[in-house]
PDB file of C-alpha atoms in Angstrom:
ATOM      1  CA  UNK A 141      25.637 -13.613 -15.860  1.00 74.00           C
ATOM      2  CA  UNK A 142      23.801 -16.056 -18.166  1.00 82.00           C
ATOM      3  CA  UNK A 143      24.285 -18.913 -15.705  1.00 84.00           C
ATOM      4  CA  UNK A 144      22.879 -16.868 -12.827  1.00 82.00           C
ATOM      5  CA  UNK A 145      19.888 -15.836 -14.927  1.00 82.00           C
ATOM      6  CA  UNK A 146      19.166 -19.447 -15.901  1.00 88.00           C
ATOM      7  CA  UNK A 147      19.402 -20.590 -12.278  1.00 87.00           C
ATOM      8  CA  UNK A 148      17.107 -17.718 -11.304  1.00 82.00           C
ATOM      9  CA  UNK A 149      14.511 -18.859 -13.846  1.00 82.00           C
ATOM     10  CA  UNK A 150      14.850 -22.563 -12.988  1.00 88.00           C
ATOM     11  CA  UNK A 151      14.309 -21.954  -9.274  1.00 87.00           C
ATOM     12  CA  UNK A 152      11.408 -19.638 -10.054  1.00 82.00           C
ATOM     13  CA  UNK A 153       9.774 -22.441 -12.068  1.00 84.00           C
ATOM     14  CA  UNK A 154      10.280 -24.827  -9.150  1.00 86.00           C
ATOM     15  CA  UNK A 155       8.751 -22.321  -6.716  1.00 84.00           C
ATOM     16  CA  UNK A 156       5.735 -21.580  -8.900  1.00 81.00           C
ATOM     17  CA  UNK A 157       3.675 -24.709  -8.001  1.00 84.00           C
ATOM     18  CA  UNK A 158       4.128 -23.992  -4.277  1.00 86.00           C
ATOM     19  CA  UNK A 159       3.002 -20.391  -4.710  1.00 83.00           C
ATOM     20  CA  UNK A 160       0.028 -21.514  -6.794  1.00 81.00           C
ATOM     21  CA  UNK A 161      -0.951 -24.041  -4.096  1.00 86.00           C
ATOM     22  CA  UNK A 162      -0.637 -21.410  -1.360  1.00 85.00           C
ATOM     23  CA  UNK A 163      -3.054 -19.215  -3.304  1.00 78.00           C
ATOM     24  CA  UNK A 164      -5.933 -21.310  -1.966  1.00 81.00           C
ATOM     25  CA  UNK A 165      -5.358 -19.589   1.355  1.00 81.00           C
ATOM     26  CA  UNK A 166      -6.527 -16.037   1.881  1.00 77.00           C
ATOM     27  CA  UNK A 167      -5.205 -12.924   3.596  1.00 79.00           C
ATOM     28  CA  UNK A 168      -2.037 -12.605   5.624  1.00 85.00           C
ATOM     29  CA  UNK A 169      -1.416 -16.326   5.916  1.00 84.00           C
ATOM     30  CA  UNK A 170      -1.040 -16.702   2.157  1.00 86.00           C
ATOM     31  CA  UNK A 171       1.307 -13.713   1.912  1.00 86.00           C
ATOM     32  CA  UNK A 172       3.461 -14.953   4.787  1.00 87.00           C
ATOM     33  CA  UNK A 173       3.718 -18.437   3.267  1.00 89.00           C
ATOM     34  CA  UNK A 174       4.650 -17.034  -0.142  1.00 87.00           C
ATOM     35  CA  UNK A 175       7.377 -14.912   1.431  1.00 88.00           C
ATOM     36  CA  UNK A 176       8.673 -18.033   3.189  1.00 90.00           C
ATOM     37  CA  UNK A 177       8.898 -19.726  -0.225  1.00 89.00           C
ATOM     38  CA  UNK A 178      10.833 -16.664  -1.412  1.00 89.00           C
ATOM     39  CA  UNK A 179      13.229 -17.115   1.547  1.00 91.00           C
ATOM     40  CA  UNK A 180      13.953 -20.688   0.465  1.00 91.00           C
ATOM     41  CA  UNK A 181      14.288 -19.642  -3.181  1.00 89.00           C
ATOM     42  CA  UNK A 182      16.782 -16.909  -2.250  1.00 90.00           C
ATOM     43  CA  UNK A 183      18.839 -19.271  -0.062  1.00 92.00           C
ATOM     44  CA  UNK A 184      19.154 -21.741  -2.952  1.00 92.00           C
ATOM     45  CA  UNK A 185      19.876 -19.107  -5.583  1.00 90.00           C
ATOM     46  CA  UNK A 186      22.606 -17.363  -3.589  1.00 92.00           C
ATOM     47  CA  UNK A 187      24.180 -20.762  -2.844  1.00 92.00           C
ATOM     48  CA  UNK A 188      24.086 -22.051  -6.420  1.00 91.00           C
ATOM     49  CA  UNK A 189      25.444 -18.888  -8.063  1.00 90.00           C
ATOM     50  CA  UNK A 190      28.215 -18.496  -5.481  1.00 90.00           C
ATOM     51  CA  UNK A 191      27.128 -15.224  -3.859  1.00 88.00           C
ATOM     52  CA  UNK A 192      27.942 -15.024  -0.168  1.00 87.00           C
ATOM     53  CA  UNK A 193      25.987 -12.646   2.029  1.00 84.00           C
ATOM     54  CA  UNK A 194      26.550 -11.310   5.528  1.00 84.00           C
ATOM     55  CA  UNK A 195      24.007  -9.374   7.575  1.00 82.00           C
ATOM     56  CA  UNK A 196      25.426  -6.592   9.759  1.00 80.00           C
ATOM     57  CA  UNK A 197      22.965  -5.034  12.183  1.00 77.00           C
ATOM     58  CA  UNK A 198      23.473  -1.577  13.647  1.00 74.00           C
ATOM     59  CA  UNK A 199      20.790  -2.496  16.197  1.00 73.00           C
ATOM     60  CA  UNK A 200      19.222  -5.850  17.012  1.00 76.00           C
ATOM     61  CA  UNK A 201      15.982  -6.853  15.292  1.00 77.00           C
ATOM     62  CA  UNK A 202      13.216  -8.181  17.526  1.00 78.00           C
ATOM     63  CA  UNK A 203      11.452 -11.033  15.708  1.00 73.00           C
ATOM     64  CA  UNK A 204       8.283 -10.246  17.672  1.00 77.00           C
ATOM     65  CA  UNK A 205       8.260  -6.616  16.543  1.00 80.00           C
ATOM     66  CA  UNK A 206       7.212  -5.113  13.228  1.00 82.00           C
ATOM     67  CA  UNK A 207       9.158  -2.406  11.404  1.00 83.00           C
ATOM     68  CA  UNK A 208       9.133   0.048   8.535  1.00 81.00           C
ATOM     69  CA  UNK A 209      12.252  -0.645   6.480  1.00 84.00           C
ATOM     70  CA  UNK A 210      13.509   1.996   4.058  1.00 81.00           C
ATOM     71  CA  UNK A 211      16.362   1.587   1.576  1.00 78.00           C
ATOM     72  CA  UNK A 212      17.729   3.240  -1.531  1.00 74.00           C
ATOM     73  CA  UNK A 213      17.186   1.238  -4.731  1.00 74.00           C
ATOM     74  CA  UNK A 214      20.395   0.494  -6.638  1.00 72.00           C
ATOM     75  CA  UNK A 215      20.159  -2.962  -8.222  1.00 74.00           C
ATOM     76  CA  UNK A 216      17.902  -5.679  -9.643  1.00 74.00           C
ATOM     77  CA  UNK A 217      19.365  -7.793  -6.853  1.00 81.00           C
ATOM     78  CA  UNK A 218      17.558  -5.744  -4.203  1.00 82.00           C
ATOM     79  CA  UNK A 219      14.447  -7.958  -4.237  1.00 81.00           C
ATOM     80  CA  UNK A 220      16.566 -11.122  -3.947  1.00 85.00           C
ATOM     81  CA  UNK A 221      18.578  -9.612  -1.088  1.00 87.00           C
ATOM     82  CA  UNK A 222      15.382  -8.766   0.820  1.00 86.00           C
ATOM     83  CA  UNK A 223      14.177 -12.377   0.453  1.00 88.00           C
ATOM     84  CA  UNK A 224      17.584 -13.614   1.603  1.00 89.00           C
ATOM     85  CA  UNK A 225      17.959 -11.359   4.639  1.00 87.00           C
ATOM     86  CA  UNK A 226      14.439 -10.784   5.999  1.00 86.00           C
ATOM     87  CA  UNK A 227      13.167 -13.725   8.043  1.00 84.00           C
ATOM     88  CA  UNK A 228       9.991 -12.339   9.583  1.00 84.00           C
ATOM     89  CA  UNK A 229       6.661 -11.498   7.901  1.00 84.00           C
ATOM     90  CA  UNK A 230       7.134  -8.546   5.573  1.00 87.00           C
ATOM     91  CA  UNK A 231       5.493  -6.884   2.561  1.00 88.00           C
ATOM     92  CA  UNK A 232       7.407  -4.916  -0.061  1.00 83.00           C
ATOM     93  CA  UNK A 233       5.877  -1.879  -1.737  1.00 83.00           C
ATOM     94  CA  UNK A 234       6.431  -2.751  -5.402  1.00 79.00           C
ATOM     95  CA  UNK A 235       5.751  -1.002  -8.675  1.00 78.00           C
ATOM     96  CA  UNK A 236       2.583  -2.224 -10.371  1.00 79.00           C
ATOM     97  CA  UNK A 237       4.597  -2.764 -13.559  1.00 77.00           C
ATOM     98  CA  UNK A 238       6.599  -5.536 -11.841  1.00 74.00           C
ATOM     99  CA  UNK A 239       3.435  -7.603 -11.378  1.00 73.00           C
ATOM    100  CA  UNK A 240       3.012  -7.735 -15.180  1.00 78.00           C
ATOM    101  CA  UNK A 241       6.243  -9.694 -15.738  1.00 78.00           C
ATOM    102  CA  UNK A 242       5.280 -13.267 -16.740  1.00 76.00           C
ATOM    103  CA  UNK A 243       5.704 -15.842 -13.956  1.00 73.00           C
ATOM    104  CA  UNK A 244       7.859 -13.548 -11.793  1.00 74.00           C
ATOM    105  CA  UNK A 245       5.018 -11.050 -11.504  1.00 75.00           C
ATOM    106  CA  UNK A 246       2.603 -13.720 -10.299  1.00 76.00           C
ATOM    107  CA  UNK A 247       4.941 -14.717  -7.462  1.00 77.00           C
ATOM    108  CA  UNK A 248       5.969 -11.141  -6.699  1.00 74.00           C
ATOM    109  CA  UNK A 249       2.485  -9.717  -6.233  1.00 76.00           C
ATOM    110  CA  UNK A 250       1.586 -12.498  -3.797  1.00 77.00           C
ATOM    111  CA  UNK A 251       4.220 -11.210  -1.337  1.00 79.00           C
ATOM    112  CA  UNK A 252       4.039  -7.488  -2.108  1.00 83.00           C
ATOM    113  CA  UNK A 253       1.757  -4.472  -2.112  1.00 84.00           C
ATOM    114  CA  UNK A 254       1.732  -2.977  -5.596  1.00 81.00           C
ATOM    115  CA  UNK A 255       1.451   0.718  -6.365  1.00 81.00           C
ATOM    116  CA  UNK A 256       0.918   2.742  -9.526  1.00 80.00           C
ATOM    117  CA  UNK A 257       2.847   5.914  -8.692  1.00 73.00           C
ATOM    118  CA  UNK A 258       1.283   7.762 -11.612  1.00 76.00           C
ATOM    119  CA  UNK A 259      -2.110   7.541  -9.908  1.00 80.00           C
ATOM    120  CA  UNK A 260      -2.631   9.639  -6.743  1.00 80.00           C
ATOM    121  CA  UNK A 261      -5.667   7.524  -5.835  1.00 84.00           C
ATOM    122  CA  UNK A 262      -3.708   4.285  -6.160  1.00 82.00           C
ATOM    123  CA  UNK A 263      -0.822   5.711  -4.115  1.00 79.00           C
ATOM    124  CA  UNK A 264      -3.241   6.675  -1.339  1.00 81.00           C
ATOM    125  CA  UNK A 265      -4.822   3.224  -1.417  1.00 85.00           C
ATOM    126  CA  UNK A 266      -1.394   1.564  -1.176  1.00 83.00           C
ATOM    127  CA  UNK A 267      -0.515   3.685   1.862  1.00 80.00           C
ATOM    128  CA  UNK A 268      -3.722   2.597   3.588  1.00 84.00           C
ATOM    129  CA  UNK A 269      -2.950  -1.050   2.778  1.00 85.00           C
ATOM    130  CA  UNK A 270       0.519  -0.712   4.303  1.00 83.00           C
ATOM    131  CA  UNK A 271      -0.957   0.843   7.454  1.00 83.00           C
ATOM    132  CA  UNK A 272      -3.264  -2.151   7.793  1.00 84.00           C
ATOM    133  CA  UNK A 273      -0.257  -4.465   7.453  1.00 85.00           C
ATOM    134  CA  UNK A 274       1.459  -2.698  10.338  1.00 83.00           C
ATOM    135  CA  UNK A 275      -1.706  -2.901  12.412  1.00 80.00           C
ATOM    136  CA  UNK A 276      -1.604  -6.683  11.888  1.00 85.00           C
ATOM    137  CA  UNK A 277       2.058  -6.730  13.013  1.00 84.00           C
ATOM    138  CA  UNK A 278       3.530  -7.319   9.571  1.00 88.00           C
ATOM    139  CA  UNK A 279       6.642  -5.304   8.669  1.00 88.00           C
ATOM    140  CA  UNK A 280       6.772  -3.281   5.461  1.00 85.00           C
ATOM    141  CA  UNK A 281       9.667  -2.455   3.132  1.00 86.00           C
ATOM    142  CA  UNK A 282       9.679   0.677   0.978  1.00 82.00           C
ATOM    143  CA  UNK A 283      12.065   2.131  -1.602  1.00 80.00           C
ATOM    144  CA  UNK A 284      11.176   5.839  -1.188  1.00 73.00           C
ATOM    145  CA  UNK A 285      13.001   6.805  -4.375  1.00 68.00           C
ATOM    146  CA  UNK A 286      10.416   4.787  -6.308  1.00 62.00           C
ATOM    147  CA  UNK A 287      12.890   3.439  -8.865  1.00 61.00           C
ATOM    148  CA  UNK A 288      16.593   2.827  -9.477  1.00 60.00           C
ATOM    149  CA  UNK A 289      18.954   5.676  -8.705  1.00 58.00           C
ATOM    150  CA  UNK A 290      20.879   6.004 -11.969  1.00 58.00           C
ATOM    151  CA  UNK A 291      22.161   9.515 -11.277  1.00 60.00           C
ATOM    152  CA  UNK A 292      25.411  10.760  -9.786  1.00 60.00           C
ATOM    153  CA  UNK A 293      23.922  11.834  -6.456  1.00 59.00           C
ATOM    154  CA  UNK A 294      23.743   9.478  -3.466  1.00 58.00           C
ATOM    155  CA  UNK A 295      19.920   9.557  -3.458  1.00 60.00           C
ATOM    156  CA  UNK A 296      17.001  10.549  -5.674  1.00 58.00           C
ATOM    157  CA  UNK A 297      14.110  12.653  -4.405  1.00 65.00           C
ATOM    158  CA  UNK A 298      11.922  10.709  -1.968  1.00 63.00           C
ATOM    159  CA  UNK A 299       8.232   9.968  -2.117  1.00 62.00           C
ATOM    160  CA  UNK A 300       6.955  10.696   1.384  1.00 65.00           C
ATOM    161  CA  UNK A 301       4.839   7.557   1.918  1.00 63.00           C
ATOM    162  CA  UNK A 302       7.227   5.739   4.267  1.00 69.00           C
ATOM    163  CA  UNK A 303       7.800   8.793   6.440  1.00 67.00           C
ATOM    164  CA  UNK A 304       4.104   9.696   6.532  1.00 69.00           C
ATOM    165  CA  UNK A 305       3.231   6.162   7.633  1.00 74.00           C
ATOM    166  CA  UNK A 306       5.899   6.271  10.347  1.00 67.00           C
ATOM    167  CA  UNK A 307       4.512   9.552  11.672  1.00 63.00           C
ATOM    168  CA  UNK A 308       0.865   8.529  11.510  1.00 65.00           C
ATOM    169  CA  UNK A 309       1.303   5.068  13.011  1.00 65.00           C
ATOM    170  CA  UNK A 310       4.085   6.033  15.468  1.00 59.00           C
ATOM    171  CA  UNK A 311       5.880   2.907  14.315  1.00 57.00           C
ATOM    172  CA  UNK A 312       9.538   1.920  14.388  1.00 52.00           C
ATOM    173  CA  UNK A 313      11.522   3.305  11.474  1.00 51.00           C
ATOM    174  CA  UNK A 314      14.647   1.426  10.392  1.00 51.00           C
ATOM    175  CA  UNK A 315      16.492   2.971   7.415  1.00 52.00           C
ATOM    176  CA  UNK A 316      18.944   0.618   5.711  1.00 52.00           C
ATOM    177  CA  UNK A 317      22.179   2.243   4.608  1.00 46.00           C
ATOM    178  CA  UNK A 318      23.046  -0.181   1.824  1.00 41.00           C
ATOM    179  CA  UNK A 319      25.305   2.161  -0.063  1.00 45.00           C
ATOM    180  CA  UNK A 320      28.637   3.355   1.260  1.00 42.00           C
ATOM    181  CA  UNK A 321      28.987   7.061   1.844  1.00 49.00           C
ATOM    182  CA  UNK A 322      25.433   7.994   2.916  1.00 53.00           C
ATOM    183  CA  UNK A 323      25.879   7.822   6.703  1.00 57.00           C
ATOM    184  CA  UNK A 324      25.569  11.592   7.061  1.00 58.00           C
ATOM    185  CA  UNK A 325      22.217  11.477   5.240  1.00 57.00           C
ATOM    186  CA  UNK A 326      21.101   8.559   7.376  1.00 61.00           C
ATOM    187  CA  UNK A 327      21.938  10.456  10.589  1.00 65.00           C
ATOM    188  CA  UNK A 328      20.106  13.529   9.333  1.00 64.00           C
ATOM    189  CA  UNK A 329      16.975  11.517   8.478  1.00 63.00           C
ATOM    190  CA  UNK A 330      17.008   9.815  11.880  1.00 67.00           C
ATOM    191  CA  UNK A 331      17.384  13.131  13.690  1.00 71.00           C
ATOM    192  CA  UNK A 332      14.521  14.644  11.701  1.00 68.00           C
ATOM    193  CA  UNK A 333      12.295  11.606  12.351  1.00 68.00           C
ATOM    194  CA  UNK A 334      13.053  11.725  16.078  1.00 74.00           C
ATOM    195  CA  UNK A 335      12.332  15.460  16.207  1.00 75.00           C
ATOM    196  CA  UNK A 336       8.933  14.955  14.534  1.00 68.00           C
ATOM    197  CA  UNK A 337       7.916  11.908  16.579  1.00 69.00           C
ATOM    198  CA  UNK A 338       9.152  13.085  19.989  1.00 77.00           C
ATOM    199  CA  UNK A 339       9.644  16.874  19.864  1.00 81.00           C
ATOM    200  CA  UNK A 340       9.895  17.391  23.656  1.00 84.00           C
ATOM    201  CA  UNK A 341      12.458  14.609  24.108  1.00 83.00           C
ATOM    202  CA  UNK A 342      14.388  15.893  21.114  1.00 81.00           C
ATOM    203  CA  UNK A 343      14.578  19.437  22.476  1.00 82.00           C
ATOM    204  CA  UNK A 344      15.631  18.200  25.906  1.00 81.00           C
ATOM    205  CA  UNK A 345      18.416  15.982  24.537  1.00 80.00           C
ATOM    206  CA  UNK A 346      19.551  18.658  22.094  1.00 77.00           C
ATOM    207  CA  UNK A 347      19.805  21.163  24.944  1.00 76.00           C
ATOM    208  CA  UNK A 348      21.880  18.749  27.046  1.00 71.00           C
ATOM    209  CA  UNK A 349      24.233  18.090  24.158  1.00 71.00           C
ATOM    210  CA  UNK A 350      24.518  21.839  23.478  1.00 64.00           C
ATOM    211  CA  UNK A 351      26.763  21.359  20.493  1.00 59.00           C
ATOM    212  CA  UNK A 352      26.464  21.016  16.764  1.00 67.00           C
ATOM    213  CA  UNK A 353      27.107  17.802  14.852  1.00 67.00           C
ATOM    214  CA  UNK A 354      30.074  19.427  13.147  1.00 71.00           C
ATOM    215  CA  UNK A 355      31.656  20.120  16.526  1.00 76.00           C
ATOM    216  CA  UNK A 356      31.182  16.494  17.576  1.00 76.00           C
ATOM    217  CA  UNK A 357      32.670  15.260  14.316  1.00 80.00           C
ATOM    218  CA  UNK A 358      35.698  17.534  14.744  1.00 83.00           C
ATOM    219  CA  UNK A 359      36.163  16.268  18.297  1.00 84.00           C
ATOM    220  CA  UNK A 360      36.022  12.617  17.187  1.00 87.00           C
ATOM    221  CA  UNK A 361      38.515  13.339  14.384  1.00 88.00           C
ATOM    222  CA  UNK A 362      40.963  14.894  16.854  1.00 90.00           C
ATOM    223  CA  UNK A 363      40.592  12.003  19.301  1.00 90.00           C
ATOM    224  CA  UNK A 364      41.112   9.413  16.543  1.00 89.00           C
ATOM    225  CA  UNK A 365      44.233  11.224  15.332  1.00 90.00           C
ATOM    226  CA  UNK A 366      45.615  11.403  18.878  1.00 90.00           C
ATOM    227  CA  UNK A 367      44.948   7.712  19.520  1.00 91.00           C
ATOM    228  CA  UNK A 368      46.493   6.714  16.187  1.00 89.00           C
ATOM    229  CA  UNK A 369      49.599   8.768  16.984  1.00 90.00           C
ATOM    230  CA  UNK A 370      49.976   7.180  20.429  1.00 88.00           C
ATOM    231  CA  UNK A 371      49.590   3.696  18.973  1.00 88.00           C
ATOM    232  CA  UNK A 372      52.244   4.364  16.330  1.00 89.00           C
ATOM    233  CA  UNK A 373      54.626   5.484  19.045  1.00 89.00           C
ATOM    234  CA  UNK A 374      53.925   2.252  20.917  1.00 89.00           C
ATOM    235  CA  UNK A 375      54.689   0.229  17.802  1.00 89.00           C
ATOM    236  CA  UNK A 376      51.093  -0.913  17.340  1.00 89.00           C
ATOM    237  CA  UNK A 377      49.792  -1.089  13.784  1.00 86.00           C
ATOM    238  CA  UNK A 378      46.108  -0.232  13.834  1.00 85.00           C
ATOM    239  CA  UNK A 379      43.453   1.882  12.179  1.00 87.00           C
ATOM    240  CA  UNK A 380      41.394   4.093  14.486  1.00 88.00           C
ATOM    241  CA  UNK A 381      37.869   5.014  13.486  1.00 85.00           C
ATOM    242  CA  UNK A 382      35.051   6.754  15.277  1.00 83.00           C
ATOM    243  CA  UNK A 383      31.742   8.502  14.762  1.00 74.00           C
ATOM    244  CA  UNK A 384      29.707  10.883  16.906  1.00 70.00           C
ATOM    245  CA  UNK A 385      26.450   9.694  18.385  1.00 63.00           C
ATOM    246  CA  UNK A 386      23.319  11.458  17.193  1.00 55.00           C
ATOM    247  CA  UNK A 387      20.296  12.506  19.210  1.00 50.00           C
ATOM    248  CA  UNK A 388      18.425   9.188  19.005  1.00 48.00           C
TER     249      UNK A 388
END
């Protein structure tokens, strides 16, 4: 742990002059360049501390598109993982307190939009800033829980900023399920988002399906059990898994 922290600090010190030099630029160009420096920093840090990462995409990401990414917040590593995985222009909605951390805060606020959640006016201003980012084809990344989830539940209560922006801008909404066991919540959120964004399409598809999610899950369970049984009889060792498709 100490070694990883020292490497983190050493690489941050090496990145600082580049970020300071980039500060002579203004607007989106500066933010994009700083995030590129963060990409390089993350690549080096993950390599030097021996952490291997693998990106698994449920759907393909179009580098020419811009997205609203939403994830639950579970670790101090989250910021490093974002810099490691995201390779297109992006801005993170970050707590204003993070910008006050010496050295780290200077770098962080150059590639993020900060928000003071205790101030309704500041929250509203941050939402407007994020909308402008989307209008300029820059993706945004939001932790709707606002802070670490230290409780026993899978998720904390959400602030509604990410969902309000998605509705108002009619933009793509890509939740990241980065904790095992929350797929049912992810499906529910996607169904609700689809229903709000495209109510007529939702009603038409729901009518065609004419069955509840529970019924589909039961059907998939029965099919998986039947397939597993047939494979055992054939002498094939395998694990059969399946999931029902949702309305999107």
